GROMACS .gro file of C-alpha atoms in nm:
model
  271
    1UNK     CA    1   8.265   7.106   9.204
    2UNK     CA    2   8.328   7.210   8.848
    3UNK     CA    3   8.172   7.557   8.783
    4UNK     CA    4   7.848   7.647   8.574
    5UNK     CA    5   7.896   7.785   8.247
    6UNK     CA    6   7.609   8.026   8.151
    7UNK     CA    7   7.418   7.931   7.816
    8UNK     CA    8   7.502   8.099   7.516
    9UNK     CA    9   7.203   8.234   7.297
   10UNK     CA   10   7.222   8.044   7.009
   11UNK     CA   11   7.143   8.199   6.676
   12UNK     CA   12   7.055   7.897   6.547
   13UNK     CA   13   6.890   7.533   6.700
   14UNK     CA   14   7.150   7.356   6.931
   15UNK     CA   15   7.074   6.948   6.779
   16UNK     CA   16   7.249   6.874   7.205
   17UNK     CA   17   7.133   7.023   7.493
   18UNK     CA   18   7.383   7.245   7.637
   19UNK     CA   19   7.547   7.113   7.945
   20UNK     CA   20   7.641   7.407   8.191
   21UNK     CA   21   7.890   7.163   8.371
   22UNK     CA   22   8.100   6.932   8.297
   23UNK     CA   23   7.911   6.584   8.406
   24UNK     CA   24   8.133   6.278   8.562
   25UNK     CA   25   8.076   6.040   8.324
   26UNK     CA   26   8.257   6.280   8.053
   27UNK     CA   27   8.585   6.392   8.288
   28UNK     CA   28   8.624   6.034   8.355
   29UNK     CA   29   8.658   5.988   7.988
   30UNK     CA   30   8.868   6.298   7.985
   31UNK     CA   31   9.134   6.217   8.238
   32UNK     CA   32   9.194   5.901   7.998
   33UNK     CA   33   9.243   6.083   7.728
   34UNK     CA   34   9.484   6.353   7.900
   35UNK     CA   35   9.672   6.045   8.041
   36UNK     CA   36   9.712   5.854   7.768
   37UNK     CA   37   9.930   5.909   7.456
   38UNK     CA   38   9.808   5.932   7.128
   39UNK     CA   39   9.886   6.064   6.819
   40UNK     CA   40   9.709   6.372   6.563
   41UNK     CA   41   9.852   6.189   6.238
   42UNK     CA   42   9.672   6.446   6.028
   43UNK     CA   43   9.402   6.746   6.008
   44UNK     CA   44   9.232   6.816   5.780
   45UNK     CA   45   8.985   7.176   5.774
   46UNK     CA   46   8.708   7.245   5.531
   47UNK     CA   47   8.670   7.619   5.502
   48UNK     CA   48   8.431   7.559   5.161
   49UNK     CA   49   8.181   7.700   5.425
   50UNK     CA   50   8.328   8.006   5.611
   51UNK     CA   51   8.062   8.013   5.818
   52UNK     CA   52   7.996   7.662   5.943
   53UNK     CA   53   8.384   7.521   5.947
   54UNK     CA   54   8.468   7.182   6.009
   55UNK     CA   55   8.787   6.951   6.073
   56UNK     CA   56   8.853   6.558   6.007
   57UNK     CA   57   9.159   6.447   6.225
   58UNK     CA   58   9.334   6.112   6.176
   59UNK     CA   59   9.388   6.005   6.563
   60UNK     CA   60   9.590   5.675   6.616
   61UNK     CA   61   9.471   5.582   7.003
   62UNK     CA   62   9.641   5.357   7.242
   63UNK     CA   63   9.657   5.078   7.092
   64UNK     CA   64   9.740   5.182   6.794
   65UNK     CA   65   9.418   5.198   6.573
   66UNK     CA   66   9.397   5.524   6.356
   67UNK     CA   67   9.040   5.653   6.403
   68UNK     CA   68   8.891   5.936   6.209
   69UNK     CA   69   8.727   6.160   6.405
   70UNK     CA   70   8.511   6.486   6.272
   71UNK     CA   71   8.473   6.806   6.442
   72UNK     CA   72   8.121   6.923   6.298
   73UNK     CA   73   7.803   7.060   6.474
   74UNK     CA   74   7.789   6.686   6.615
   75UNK     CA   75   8.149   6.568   6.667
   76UNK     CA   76   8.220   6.204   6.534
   77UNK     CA   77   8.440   5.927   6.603
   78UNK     CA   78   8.481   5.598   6.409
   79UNK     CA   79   8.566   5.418   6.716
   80UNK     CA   80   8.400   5.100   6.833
   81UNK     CA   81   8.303   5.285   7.131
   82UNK     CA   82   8.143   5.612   7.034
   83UNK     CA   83   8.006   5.398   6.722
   84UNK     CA   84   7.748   5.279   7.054
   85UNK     CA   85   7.616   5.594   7.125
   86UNK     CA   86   7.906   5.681   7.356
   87UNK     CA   87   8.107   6.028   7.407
   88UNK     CA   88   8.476   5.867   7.352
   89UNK     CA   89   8.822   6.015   7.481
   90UNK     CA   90   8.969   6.051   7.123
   91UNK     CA   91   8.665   6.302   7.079
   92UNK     CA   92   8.778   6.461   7.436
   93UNK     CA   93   9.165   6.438   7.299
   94UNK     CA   94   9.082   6.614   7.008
   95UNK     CA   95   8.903   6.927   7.163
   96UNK     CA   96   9.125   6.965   7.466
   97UNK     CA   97   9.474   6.888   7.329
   98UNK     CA   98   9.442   6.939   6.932
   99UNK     CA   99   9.246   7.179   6.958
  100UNK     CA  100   9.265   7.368   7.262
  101UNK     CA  101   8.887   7.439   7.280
  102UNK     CA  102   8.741   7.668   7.512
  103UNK     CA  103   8.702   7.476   7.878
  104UNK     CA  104   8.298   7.542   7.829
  105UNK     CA  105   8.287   7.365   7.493
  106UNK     CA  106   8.550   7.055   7.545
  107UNK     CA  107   8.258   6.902   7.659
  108UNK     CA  108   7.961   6.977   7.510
  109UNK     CA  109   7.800   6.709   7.261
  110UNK     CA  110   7.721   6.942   7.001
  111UNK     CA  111   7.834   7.312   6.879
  112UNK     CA  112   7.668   7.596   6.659
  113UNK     CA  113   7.848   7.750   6.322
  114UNK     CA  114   7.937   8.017   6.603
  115UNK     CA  115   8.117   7.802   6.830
  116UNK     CA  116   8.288   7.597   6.556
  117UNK     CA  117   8.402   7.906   6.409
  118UNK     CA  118   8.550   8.007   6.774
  119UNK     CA  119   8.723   7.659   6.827
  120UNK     CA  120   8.886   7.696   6.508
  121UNK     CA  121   8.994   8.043   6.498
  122UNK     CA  122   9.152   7.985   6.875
  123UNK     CA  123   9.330   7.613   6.759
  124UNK     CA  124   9.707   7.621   6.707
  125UNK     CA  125   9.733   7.655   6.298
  126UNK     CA  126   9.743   7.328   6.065
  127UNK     CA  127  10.094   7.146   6.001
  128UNK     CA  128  10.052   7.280   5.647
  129UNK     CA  129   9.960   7.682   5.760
  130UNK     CA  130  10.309   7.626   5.983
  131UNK     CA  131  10.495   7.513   5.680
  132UNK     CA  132  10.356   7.787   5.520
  133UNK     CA  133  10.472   8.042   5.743
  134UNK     CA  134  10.814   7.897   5.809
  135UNK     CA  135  10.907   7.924   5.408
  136UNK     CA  136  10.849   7.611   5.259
  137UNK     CA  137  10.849   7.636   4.878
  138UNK     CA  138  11.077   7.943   4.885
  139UNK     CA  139  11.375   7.886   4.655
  140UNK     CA  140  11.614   8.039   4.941
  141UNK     CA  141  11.471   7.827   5.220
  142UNK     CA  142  11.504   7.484   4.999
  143UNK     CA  143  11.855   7.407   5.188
  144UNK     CA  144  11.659   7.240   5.447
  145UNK     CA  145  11.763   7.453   5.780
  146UNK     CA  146  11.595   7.326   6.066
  147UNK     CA  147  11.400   7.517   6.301
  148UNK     CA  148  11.487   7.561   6.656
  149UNK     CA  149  11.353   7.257   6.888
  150UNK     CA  150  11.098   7.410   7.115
  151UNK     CA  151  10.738   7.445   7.106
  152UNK     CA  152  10.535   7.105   7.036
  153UNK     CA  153  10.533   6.814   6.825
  154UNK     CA  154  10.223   6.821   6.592
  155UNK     CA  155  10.150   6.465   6.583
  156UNK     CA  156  10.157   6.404   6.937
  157UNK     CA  157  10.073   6.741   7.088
  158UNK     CA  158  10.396   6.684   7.331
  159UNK     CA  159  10.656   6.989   7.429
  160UNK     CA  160  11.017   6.859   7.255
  161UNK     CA  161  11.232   6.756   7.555
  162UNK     CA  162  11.557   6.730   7.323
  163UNK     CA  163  11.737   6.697   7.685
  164UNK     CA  164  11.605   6.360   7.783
  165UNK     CA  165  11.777   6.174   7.503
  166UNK     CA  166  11.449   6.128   7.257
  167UNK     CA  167  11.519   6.114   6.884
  168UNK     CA  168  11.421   6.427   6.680
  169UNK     CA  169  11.394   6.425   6.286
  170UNK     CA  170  11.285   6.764   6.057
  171UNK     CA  171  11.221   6.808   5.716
  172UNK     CA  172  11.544   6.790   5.532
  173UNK     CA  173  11.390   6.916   5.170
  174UNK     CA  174  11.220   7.233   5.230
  175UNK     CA  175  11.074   7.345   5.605
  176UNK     CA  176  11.306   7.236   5.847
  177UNK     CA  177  11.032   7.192   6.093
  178UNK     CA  178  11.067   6.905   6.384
  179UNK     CA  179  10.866   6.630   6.509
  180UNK     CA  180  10.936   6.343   6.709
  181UNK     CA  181  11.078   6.042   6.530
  182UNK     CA  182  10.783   5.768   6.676
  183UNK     CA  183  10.555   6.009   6.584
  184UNK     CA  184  10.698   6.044   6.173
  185UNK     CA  185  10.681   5.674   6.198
  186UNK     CA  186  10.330   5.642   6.293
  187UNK     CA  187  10.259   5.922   6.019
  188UNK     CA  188  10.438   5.778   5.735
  189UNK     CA  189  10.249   5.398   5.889
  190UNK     CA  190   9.926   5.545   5.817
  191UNK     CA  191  10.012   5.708   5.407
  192UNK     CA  192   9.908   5.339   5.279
  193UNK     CA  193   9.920   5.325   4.855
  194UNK     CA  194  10.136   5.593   4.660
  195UNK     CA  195  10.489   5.458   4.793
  196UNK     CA  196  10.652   5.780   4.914
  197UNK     CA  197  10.671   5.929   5.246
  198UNK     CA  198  10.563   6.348   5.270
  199UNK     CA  199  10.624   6.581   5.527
  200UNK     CA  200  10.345   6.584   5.774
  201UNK     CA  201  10.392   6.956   5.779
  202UNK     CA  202  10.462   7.070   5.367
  203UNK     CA  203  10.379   6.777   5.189
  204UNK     CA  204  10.719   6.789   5.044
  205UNK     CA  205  10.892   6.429   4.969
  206UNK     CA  206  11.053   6.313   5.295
  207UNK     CA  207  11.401   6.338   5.258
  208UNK     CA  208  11.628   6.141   5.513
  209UNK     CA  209  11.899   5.861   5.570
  210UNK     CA  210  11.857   5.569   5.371
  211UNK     CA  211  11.757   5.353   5.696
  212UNK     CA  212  11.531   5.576   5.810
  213UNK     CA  213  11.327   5.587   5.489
  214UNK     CA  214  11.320   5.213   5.537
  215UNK     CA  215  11.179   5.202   5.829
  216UNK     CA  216  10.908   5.487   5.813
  217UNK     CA  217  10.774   5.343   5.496
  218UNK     CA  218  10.635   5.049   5.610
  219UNK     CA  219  10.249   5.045   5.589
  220UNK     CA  220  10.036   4.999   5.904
  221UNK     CA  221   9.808   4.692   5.814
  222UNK     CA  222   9.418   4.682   5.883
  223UNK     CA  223   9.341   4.441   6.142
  224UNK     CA  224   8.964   4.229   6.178
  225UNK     CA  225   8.777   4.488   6.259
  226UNK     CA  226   8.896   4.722   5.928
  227UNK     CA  227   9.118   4.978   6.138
  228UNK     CA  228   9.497   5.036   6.059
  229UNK     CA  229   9.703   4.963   6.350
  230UNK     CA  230  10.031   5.127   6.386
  231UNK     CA  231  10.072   4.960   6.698
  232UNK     CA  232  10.415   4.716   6.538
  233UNK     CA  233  10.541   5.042   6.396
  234UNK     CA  234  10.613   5.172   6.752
  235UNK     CA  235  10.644   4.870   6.966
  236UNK     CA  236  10.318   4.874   7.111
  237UNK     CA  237  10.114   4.565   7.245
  238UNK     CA  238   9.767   4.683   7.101
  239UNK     CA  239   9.616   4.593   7.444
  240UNK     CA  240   9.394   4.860   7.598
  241UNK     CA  241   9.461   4.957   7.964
  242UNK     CA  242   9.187   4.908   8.159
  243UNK     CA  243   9.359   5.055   8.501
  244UNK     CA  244   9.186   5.380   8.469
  245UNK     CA  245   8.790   5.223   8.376
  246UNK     CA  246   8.540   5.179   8.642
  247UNK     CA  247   8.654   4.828   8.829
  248UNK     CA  248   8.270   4.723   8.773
  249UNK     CA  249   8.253   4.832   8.411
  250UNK     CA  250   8.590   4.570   8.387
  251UNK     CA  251   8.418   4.293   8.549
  252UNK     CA  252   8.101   4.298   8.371
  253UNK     CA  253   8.320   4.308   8.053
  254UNK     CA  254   8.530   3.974   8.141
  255UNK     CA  255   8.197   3.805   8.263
  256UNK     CA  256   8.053   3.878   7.930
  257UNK     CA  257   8.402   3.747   7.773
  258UNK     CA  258   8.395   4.119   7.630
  259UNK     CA  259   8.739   4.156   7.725
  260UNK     CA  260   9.015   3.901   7.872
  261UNK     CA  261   9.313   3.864   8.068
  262UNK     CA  262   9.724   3.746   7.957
  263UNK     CA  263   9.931   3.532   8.037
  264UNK     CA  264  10.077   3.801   8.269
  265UNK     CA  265   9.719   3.827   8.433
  266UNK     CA  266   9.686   4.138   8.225
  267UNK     CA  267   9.302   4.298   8.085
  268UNK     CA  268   9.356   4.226   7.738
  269UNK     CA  269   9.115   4.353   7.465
  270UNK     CA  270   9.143   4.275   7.029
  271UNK     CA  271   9.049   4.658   6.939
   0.00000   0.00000   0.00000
């Protein structure tokens, strides 16, 4: 039984009730989200306000839509599904594996300036803070060295497992720092307009082999429902699973004609 967490007093009107647990409908949600692989394309923090912080993150979810979602006193997501009044797992993504929240707020439904300020003073640092302390836009560090390959991949919040064969690229023209090679594609998929290709990390122009520049600078197109799908850009079907939702949920959905199945006998979905 997950443990109580005490209230905090608040110095200024919570707009949610705190939750001193964590209730089942939410780590439902969360274990999809932790089992699932998406992709942090890009953060974005407003500091304009020092004291009441915020962050917009450009998530690309499981099948391959790129949702915005906003970390404010009421966290946001443009998804279809927390546009209904729902708490959604790119919300839950965001807070536990972005962000690294504190357990006791990962699932709360609304934070104080306090709390904000303590999620974002505790998160790993922005792509462009790491560039920034790695050297980018120092004369001596312009050769491009590239920085050992441990720690994470900022897109996809993944340790580097250079051992199991997956391909690595790094920022040739000024950082050096890595990232995973799906996860540059589906970041370069999502820079639609403007024609060149940036470091996720320094902003610097991407520098790389002729094919790869090819391929990373194709645009993700917006499908019916206004998203930008990234899904062709990394092989993906643009299905949602449906293994891990409530077998009832699933049924009333395919009675409704909500959702449907493949060829394959497959839950297929067009979001």
């Amino acid at each position: 039984k997950p443990q109580k967490t005490q209230k905090p007093k608040d110095e200024e009107k919570r707009l949610r009730r705190w939750r001193s647990h964590p209730p089942s409908s939410y780590l439902e949600v969360r274990d999809r989200a932790l089992t699932q692989r998406m992709f942090a394309l890009d953060r974005q923090r407003d500091l304009s306000n020092p004291d009441h912080p915020t962050e917009s993150i450009s998530l690309a979810g499981t099948t391959g839509n790129v949702y915005t979602i906003e970390i404010n006193k009421v966290p946001t997501c443009n998804c279809p599904h927390a546009r209904k009044g729902n708490q959604c797992k790119h919300i839950a993504y965001v807070l536990s594996r972005v962000l690294r929240a504190p357990t006791e707020l990962e699932y709360q439904l609304a934070f104080t300036s306090a709390e904000l300020r303590k999620i974002f003073e505790k998160a790993p640092p922005l792509p462009s803070e790491t560039a920034d302390a790695s050297g980018a836009g120092v004369e001596g560090n312009r050769d491009g060295n590239r920085k050992p390959l441990e720690g994470e991949c900022p897109i996809c919040c993944v340790d580097f497992e250079p051992e199991s064969g997956e391909v690595i690229v790094y920022c040739r023209a000024a950082c050096g720092n890595n990232i995973h090679a799906d996860c540059f594609k589906q970041w370069a998929a999502t820079k639609r307009g403007g024609g060149n290709v940036t470091c996720p990390f320094c902003r610097s122009p991407w520098q790389g082999d002729e094919q790869d520049v090819k391929g990373v600078m194709k645009e993700g197109p917006k499908n019916a429902e206004g998203y930008v799908n990234v899904a062709s850009q990394l092989g993906l079907s643009g299905r949602r699973d449906y293994s891990s939702y409530h077998s009832y949920w699933v049924r009333r959905q395919a009675m409704n004609g909500a959702i449907g199945w493949d060829d394959d006998g497959v839950m297929e979905h067009d979001y």
